[in-house]
Coordinates of C-alpha atoms in Angstrom, one line a residue:
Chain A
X247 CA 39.8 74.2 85.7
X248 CA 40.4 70.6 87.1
X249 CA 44.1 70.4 87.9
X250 CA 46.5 67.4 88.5
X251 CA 49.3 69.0 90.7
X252 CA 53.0 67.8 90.3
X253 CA 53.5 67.8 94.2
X254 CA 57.1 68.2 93.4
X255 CA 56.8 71.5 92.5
X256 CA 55.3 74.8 93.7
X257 CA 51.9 74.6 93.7
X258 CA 51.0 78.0 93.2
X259 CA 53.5 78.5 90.0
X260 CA 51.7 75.3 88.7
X261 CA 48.3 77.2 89.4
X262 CA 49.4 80.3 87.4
X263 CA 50.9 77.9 84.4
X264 CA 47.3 76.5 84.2
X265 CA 45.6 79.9 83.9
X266 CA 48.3 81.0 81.7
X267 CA 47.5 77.9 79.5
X268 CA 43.7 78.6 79.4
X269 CA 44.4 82.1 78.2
X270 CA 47.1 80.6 75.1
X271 CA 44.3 78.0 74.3
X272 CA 41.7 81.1 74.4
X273 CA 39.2 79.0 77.1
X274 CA 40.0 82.3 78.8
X275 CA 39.7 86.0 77.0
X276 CA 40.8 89.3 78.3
X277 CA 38.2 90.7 80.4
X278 CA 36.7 87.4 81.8
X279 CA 36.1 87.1 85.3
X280 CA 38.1 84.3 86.5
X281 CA 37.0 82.5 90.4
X282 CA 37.8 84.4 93.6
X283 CA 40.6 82.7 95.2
X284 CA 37.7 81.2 97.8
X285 CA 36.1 79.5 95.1
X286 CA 39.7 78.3 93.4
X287 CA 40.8 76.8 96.6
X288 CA 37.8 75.0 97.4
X289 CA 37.6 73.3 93.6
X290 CA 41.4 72.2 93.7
X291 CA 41.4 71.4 97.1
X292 CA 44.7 73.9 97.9
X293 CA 45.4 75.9 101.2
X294 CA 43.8 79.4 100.2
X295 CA 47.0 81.3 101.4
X296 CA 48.8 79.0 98.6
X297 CA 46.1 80.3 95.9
X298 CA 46.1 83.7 97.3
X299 CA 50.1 83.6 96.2
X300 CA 49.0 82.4 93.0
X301 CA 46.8 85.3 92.4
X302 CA 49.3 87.8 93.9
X303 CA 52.0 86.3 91.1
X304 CA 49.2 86.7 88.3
X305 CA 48.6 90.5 89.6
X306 CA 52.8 91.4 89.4
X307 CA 53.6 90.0 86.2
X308 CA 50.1 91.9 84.6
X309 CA 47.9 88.5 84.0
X310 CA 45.0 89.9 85.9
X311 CA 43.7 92.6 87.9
X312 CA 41.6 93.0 91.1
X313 CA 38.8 95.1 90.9
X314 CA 37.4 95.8 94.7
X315 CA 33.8 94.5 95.4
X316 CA 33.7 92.8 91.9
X317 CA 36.3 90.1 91.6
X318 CA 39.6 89.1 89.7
X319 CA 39.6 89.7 85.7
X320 CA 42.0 88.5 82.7
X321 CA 43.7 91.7 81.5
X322 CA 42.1 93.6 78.6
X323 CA 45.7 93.9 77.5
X324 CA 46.0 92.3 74.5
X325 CA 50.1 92.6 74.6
X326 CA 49.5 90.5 77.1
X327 CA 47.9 87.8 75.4
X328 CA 51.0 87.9 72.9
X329 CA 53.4 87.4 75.1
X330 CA 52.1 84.4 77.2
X331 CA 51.9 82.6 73.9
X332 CA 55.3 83.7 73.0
X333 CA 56.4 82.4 76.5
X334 CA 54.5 79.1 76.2
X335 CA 55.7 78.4 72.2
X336 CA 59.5 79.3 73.7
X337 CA 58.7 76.8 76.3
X338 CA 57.6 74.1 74.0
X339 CA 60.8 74.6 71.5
X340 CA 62.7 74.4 75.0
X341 CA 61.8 71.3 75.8
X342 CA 61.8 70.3 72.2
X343 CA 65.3 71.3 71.4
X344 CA 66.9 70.0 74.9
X345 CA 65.1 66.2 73.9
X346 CA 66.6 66.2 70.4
X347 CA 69.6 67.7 71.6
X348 CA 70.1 64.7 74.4
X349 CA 69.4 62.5 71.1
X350 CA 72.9 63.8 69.4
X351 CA 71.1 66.0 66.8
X352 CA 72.6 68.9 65.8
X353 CA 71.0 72.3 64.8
X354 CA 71.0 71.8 61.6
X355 CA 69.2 68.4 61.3
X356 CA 66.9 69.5 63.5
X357 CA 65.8 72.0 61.3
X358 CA 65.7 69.4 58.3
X359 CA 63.5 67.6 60.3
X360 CA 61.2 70.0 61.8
X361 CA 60.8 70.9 57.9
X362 CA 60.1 67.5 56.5
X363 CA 57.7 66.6 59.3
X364 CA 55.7 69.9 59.1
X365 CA 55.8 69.4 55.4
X366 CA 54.6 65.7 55.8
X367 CA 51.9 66.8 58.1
X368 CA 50.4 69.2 56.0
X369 CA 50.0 66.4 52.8
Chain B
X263 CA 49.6 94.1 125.6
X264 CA 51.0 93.9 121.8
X265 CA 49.6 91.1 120.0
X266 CA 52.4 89.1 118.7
X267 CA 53.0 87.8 115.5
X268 CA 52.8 83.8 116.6
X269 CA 49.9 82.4 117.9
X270 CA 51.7 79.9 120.0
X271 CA 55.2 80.2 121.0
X272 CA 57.3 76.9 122.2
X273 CA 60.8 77.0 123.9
X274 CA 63.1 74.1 124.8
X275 CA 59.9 71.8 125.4
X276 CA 60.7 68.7 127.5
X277 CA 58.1 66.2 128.4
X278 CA 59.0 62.8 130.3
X279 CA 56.3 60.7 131.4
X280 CA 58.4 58.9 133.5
X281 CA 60.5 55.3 133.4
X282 CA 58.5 53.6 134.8
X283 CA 55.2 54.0 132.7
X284 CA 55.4 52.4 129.6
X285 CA 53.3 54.9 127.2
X286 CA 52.2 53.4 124.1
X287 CA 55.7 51.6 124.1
X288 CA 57.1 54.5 121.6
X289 CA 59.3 56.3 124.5
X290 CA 62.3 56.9 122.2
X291 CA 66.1 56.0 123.6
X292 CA 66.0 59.1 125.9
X293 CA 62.0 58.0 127.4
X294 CA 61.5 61.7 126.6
X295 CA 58.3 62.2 124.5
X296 CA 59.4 65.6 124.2
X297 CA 63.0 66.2 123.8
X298 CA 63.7 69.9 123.4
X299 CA 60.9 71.5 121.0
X300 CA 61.5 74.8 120.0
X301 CA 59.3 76.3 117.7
X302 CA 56.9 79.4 116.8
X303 CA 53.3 79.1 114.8
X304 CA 52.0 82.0 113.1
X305 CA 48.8 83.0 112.9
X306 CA 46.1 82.0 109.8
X307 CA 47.9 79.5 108.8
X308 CA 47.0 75.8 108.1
X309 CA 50.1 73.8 109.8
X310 CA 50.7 69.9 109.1
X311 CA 52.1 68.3 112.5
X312 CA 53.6 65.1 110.2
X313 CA 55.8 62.3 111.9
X314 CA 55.3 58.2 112.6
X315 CA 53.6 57.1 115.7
X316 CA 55.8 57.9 118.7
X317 CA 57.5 60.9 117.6
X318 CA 55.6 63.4 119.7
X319 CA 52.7 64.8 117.9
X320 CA 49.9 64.5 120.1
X321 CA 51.8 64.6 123.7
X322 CA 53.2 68.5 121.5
X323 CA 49.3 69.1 120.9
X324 CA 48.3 68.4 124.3
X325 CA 51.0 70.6 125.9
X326 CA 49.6 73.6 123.7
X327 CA 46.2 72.5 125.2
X328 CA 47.1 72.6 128.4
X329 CA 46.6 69.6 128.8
X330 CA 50.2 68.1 129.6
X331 CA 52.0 69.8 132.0
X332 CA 56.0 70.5 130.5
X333 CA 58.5 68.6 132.6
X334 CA 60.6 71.6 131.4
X335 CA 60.3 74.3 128.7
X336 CA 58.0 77.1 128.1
X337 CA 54.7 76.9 126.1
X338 CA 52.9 80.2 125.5
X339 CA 49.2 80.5 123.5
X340 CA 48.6 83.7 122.3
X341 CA 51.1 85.5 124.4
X342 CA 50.4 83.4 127.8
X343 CA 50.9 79.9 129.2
X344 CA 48.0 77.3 128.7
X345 CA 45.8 78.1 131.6
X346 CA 41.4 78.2 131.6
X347 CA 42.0 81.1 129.7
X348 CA 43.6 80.3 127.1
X349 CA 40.4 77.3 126.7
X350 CA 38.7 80.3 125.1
X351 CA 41.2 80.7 122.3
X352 CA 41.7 76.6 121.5
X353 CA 39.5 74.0 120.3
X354 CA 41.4 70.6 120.4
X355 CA 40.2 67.6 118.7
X356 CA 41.2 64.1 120.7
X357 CA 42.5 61.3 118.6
X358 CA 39.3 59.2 120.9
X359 CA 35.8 59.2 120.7
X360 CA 35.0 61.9 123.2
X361 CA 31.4 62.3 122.2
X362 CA 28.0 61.0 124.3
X363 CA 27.2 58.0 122.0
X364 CA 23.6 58.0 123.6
X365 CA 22.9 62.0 122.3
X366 CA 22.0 62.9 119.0
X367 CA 24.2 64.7 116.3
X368 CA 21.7 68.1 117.2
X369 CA 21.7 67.4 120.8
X370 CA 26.0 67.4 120.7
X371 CA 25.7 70.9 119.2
X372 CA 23.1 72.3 121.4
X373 CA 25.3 70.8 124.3
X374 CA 28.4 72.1 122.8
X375 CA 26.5 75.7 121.9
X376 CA 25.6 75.9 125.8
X377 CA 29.5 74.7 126.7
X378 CA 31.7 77.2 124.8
X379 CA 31.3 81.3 124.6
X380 CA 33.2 80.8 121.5
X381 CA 30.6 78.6 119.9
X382 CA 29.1 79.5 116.2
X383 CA 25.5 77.8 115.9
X384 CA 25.1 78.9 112.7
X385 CA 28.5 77.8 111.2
X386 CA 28.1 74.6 113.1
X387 CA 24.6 73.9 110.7
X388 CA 26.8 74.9 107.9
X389 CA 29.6 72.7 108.3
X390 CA 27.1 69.8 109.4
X391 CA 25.6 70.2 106.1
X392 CA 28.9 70.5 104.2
X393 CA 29.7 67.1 105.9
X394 CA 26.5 65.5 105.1
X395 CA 25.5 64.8 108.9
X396 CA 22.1 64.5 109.7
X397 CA 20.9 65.8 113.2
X398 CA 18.4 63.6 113.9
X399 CA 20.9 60.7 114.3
X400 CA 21.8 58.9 117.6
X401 CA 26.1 59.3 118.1
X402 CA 26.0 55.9 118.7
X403 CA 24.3 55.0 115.2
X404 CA 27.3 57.4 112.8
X405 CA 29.7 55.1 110.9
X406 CA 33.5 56.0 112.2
X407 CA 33.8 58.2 109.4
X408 CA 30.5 59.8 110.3
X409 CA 31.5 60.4 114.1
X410 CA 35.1 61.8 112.8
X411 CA 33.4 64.4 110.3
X412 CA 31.4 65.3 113.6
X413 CA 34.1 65.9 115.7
X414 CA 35.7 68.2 113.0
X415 CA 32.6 69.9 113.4
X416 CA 32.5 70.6 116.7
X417 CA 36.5 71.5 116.4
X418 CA 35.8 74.3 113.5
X419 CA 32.6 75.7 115.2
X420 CA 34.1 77.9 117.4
X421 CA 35.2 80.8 116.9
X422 CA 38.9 80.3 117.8
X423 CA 42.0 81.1 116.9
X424 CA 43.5 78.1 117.1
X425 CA 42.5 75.2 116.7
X426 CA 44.7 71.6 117.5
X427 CA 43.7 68.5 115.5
X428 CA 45.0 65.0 116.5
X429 CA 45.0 62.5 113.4
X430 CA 41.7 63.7 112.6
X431 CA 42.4 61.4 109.2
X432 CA 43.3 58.3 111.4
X433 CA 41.5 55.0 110.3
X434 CA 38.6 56.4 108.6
X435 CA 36.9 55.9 105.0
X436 CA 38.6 57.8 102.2
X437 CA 35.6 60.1 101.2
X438 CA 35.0 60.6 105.3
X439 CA 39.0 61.9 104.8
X440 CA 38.8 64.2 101.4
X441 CA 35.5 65.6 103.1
X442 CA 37.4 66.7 106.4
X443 CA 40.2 68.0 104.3
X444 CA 37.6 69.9 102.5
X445 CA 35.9 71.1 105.1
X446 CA 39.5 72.8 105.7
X447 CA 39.3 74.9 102.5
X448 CA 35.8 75.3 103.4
X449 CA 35.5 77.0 106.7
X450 CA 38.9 78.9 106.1
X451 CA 38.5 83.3 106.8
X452 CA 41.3 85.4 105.7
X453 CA 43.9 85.1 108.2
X454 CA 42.9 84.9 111.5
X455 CA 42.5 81.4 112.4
X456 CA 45.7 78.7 112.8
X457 CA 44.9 75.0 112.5
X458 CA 47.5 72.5 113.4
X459 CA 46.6 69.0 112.3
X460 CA 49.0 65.7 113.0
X461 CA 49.0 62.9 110.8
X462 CA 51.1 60.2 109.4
X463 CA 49.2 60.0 106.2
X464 CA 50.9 62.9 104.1
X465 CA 49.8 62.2 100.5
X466 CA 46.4 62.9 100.7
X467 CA 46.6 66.3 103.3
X468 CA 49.7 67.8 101.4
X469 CA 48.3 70.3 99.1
X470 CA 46.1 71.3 102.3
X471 CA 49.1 72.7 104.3
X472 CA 50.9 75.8 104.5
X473 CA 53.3 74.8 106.4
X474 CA 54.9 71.4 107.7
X475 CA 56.6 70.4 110.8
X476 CA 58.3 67.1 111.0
X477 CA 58.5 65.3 114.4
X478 CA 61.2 62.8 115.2
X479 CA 62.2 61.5 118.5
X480 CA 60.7 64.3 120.3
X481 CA 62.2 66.7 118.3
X482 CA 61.9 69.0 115.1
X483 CA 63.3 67.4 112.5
X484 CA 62.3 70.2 109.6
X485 CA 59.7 73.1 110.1
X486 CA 59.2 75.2 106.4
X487 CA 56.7 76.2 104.2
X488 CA 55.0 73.5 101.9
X489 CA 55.9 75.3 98.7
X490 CA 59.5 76.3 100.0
X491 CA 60.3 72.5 100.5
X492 CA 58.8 71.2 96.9
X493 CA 61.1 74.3 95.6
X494 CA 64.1 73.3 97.6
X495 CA 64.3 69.9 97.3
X496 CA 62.4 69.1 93.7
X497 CA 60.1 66.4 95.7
X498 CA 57.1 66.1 97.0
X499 CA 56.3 66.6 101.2
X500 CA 55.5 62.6 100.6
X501 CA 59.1 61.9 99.2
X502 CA 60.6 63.9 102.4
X503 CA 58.6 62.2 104.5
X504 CA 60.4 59.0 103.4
X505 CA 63.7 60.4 103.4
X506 CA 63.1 61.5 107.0
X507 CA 61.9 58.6 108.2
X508 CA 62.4 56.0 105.7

């Protein structure tokens, strides 16, 4: 994981947003062992406490669990899986729509578009 | 005796060197160096002491020290006023060259092992190697850089729980600078050890610090959490640094 914070914003949502994106890309598979928050903090050069909230994010929302002695695992949840990529598509149509939007397009070109540039793609 | 929460404890801090001593020609309007510093530091935490030269930094780390005497105020390190005791529980780093230039990098740790009760031989080898310091080497041979990643090891050595660093960045190479940073991360246990370290050069420390205190005048201009400023303000602890003092 080599990471390139945005120092105007939380680092340790930005740390969870990376793992998240390693898990929608599949570098990262339900039941892989992912670095102790040691190791994390001294490859991204972060206070540990700040990588330690990281981890304690990933743990509430279902991401990951500790298992004592042996580390901290992606969920074998595949439900889980789903929904990050849900989350991260929504995100990208987000952005997306907000950026056509600001352009004056309405809805319904939008759509026209998306469907003659998907359609163009594919050729 | 209930151990509190803070590892040092600071009320109404005032420290005047006096008119007619010109220190370092940065008295501000007032000639206080200090100018009313209240302020509490918890324990295992990593705390950036950030403000421009003249605002107070290192005459606030020397009073924790115990080595500046309060013209008024109360300063209190782990529940009691700097005193020999309290020596035990800090390891302050000077912004000069302290060490014997004539010794050897092995000979300042076995001088240092034989100083301090609080001394870690073992994790002083470790950190030595994690710095790239060779022990055979003469003081007086070490680059700057060299001689400041010393220092830092001598500082993180002991077995402290606090630990007071005074522009440990200051003037030195950039890879001598990431590798003290490092060295941070490196030598950090779970909790139980605070490490204040004043600088003026933010951009490169920033992800490195739990908490920032911003010095102006002599007094606190802003004391939060890293990550509770980026969320508050949408900018980086550079970008408030400039807006404080820029």
């Amino acid at each position: 994981m080599q990471l390139n914070f945005d120092l105007r914003k939380p680092i340790y949502l930005q740390i969870v947003d990376e793992f998240k994106r390693s898990i929608a890309r599949g570098e990262l598979k339900p039941g892989d062992k992912i670095p102790s928050q040691r190791e994390l903090a001294q490859k991204v050069k972060v206070n540990p406490n700040t990588v330690q909230k990281a981890y304690q994010e990933m743990e509430r929302i279902k991401l990951v669990e500790t298992l004592r002695g042996q580390g901290t695992f992606i969920r074998k949840d595949e439900s889980v899986l789903k929904n990050i990529r849900d989350e991260m598509a929504r995100e990208a149509l987000r952005t997306f729509l907000q950026e056509m939007k600001a352009l004056g397009f309405v809805p319904q070109d939008i759509l026209a578009l998306v469907e003659t540039e998907v359609a163009r793609q594919e050729l | 005796m209930v151990e509190s929460r803070y590892i040092v404890e600071i009320e109404d801090l005032r420290k005047n060197y006096g008119s007619t001593r010109c220190w370092r020609g940065s008295h501000n309007s007032h000639g206080l160096a200090l100018d009313g510093v209240t302020l509490n530091m918890a324990r295992g935490k990593i705390i950036g002491l950030l403000g421009p030269n003249g605002s107070g930094k290192s005459t606030l780390l020397k009073s924790i020290a115990g080595l500046v005497k309060p013209s008024a105020g109360r300063v209190l390190v782990d529940g009691e006023p700097p005193s020999v005791r309290t020596k035990d529980k800090v390891a302050y780093l000077p912004e000069i060259d302290h060490l014997y230039s004539w010794m050897t990098v092995k000979e300042i740790l076995d001088f240092m092992a034989s100083f301090y009760s609080s001394w870690q031989q073992e994790r002083a080898w470790e950190l030595l190697e994690f710095m790239n310091l060779q022990g055979e080497k003469k003081v007086r041979n070490l680059s700057k850089g060299m001689r400041a990643r010393l220092k830092l090891v001598i500082s993180l050595a002991r077995n402290v729980p606090l630990v007071l660093l005074d522009e440990p960045l200051s003037g030195i190479d950039p890879p001598s600078r990431a590798r003290i940073l490092e060295s941070l991360v490196f030598q950090y246990r779970e909790g139980d050890q605070t490490i204040v370290l004043s600088t003026h050069e933010v951009t490169e420390a920033e992800t490195i610090f739990e908490d920032v205190i911003f010095l102006h005048e002599g007094k606190v201009k802003l004391y939060d959490s890293a990550e509770n400023l980026r969320a508050r303000h949408g900018c980086s602890i550079q970008d408030l640094w400039e807006e404080v003092y820029g």
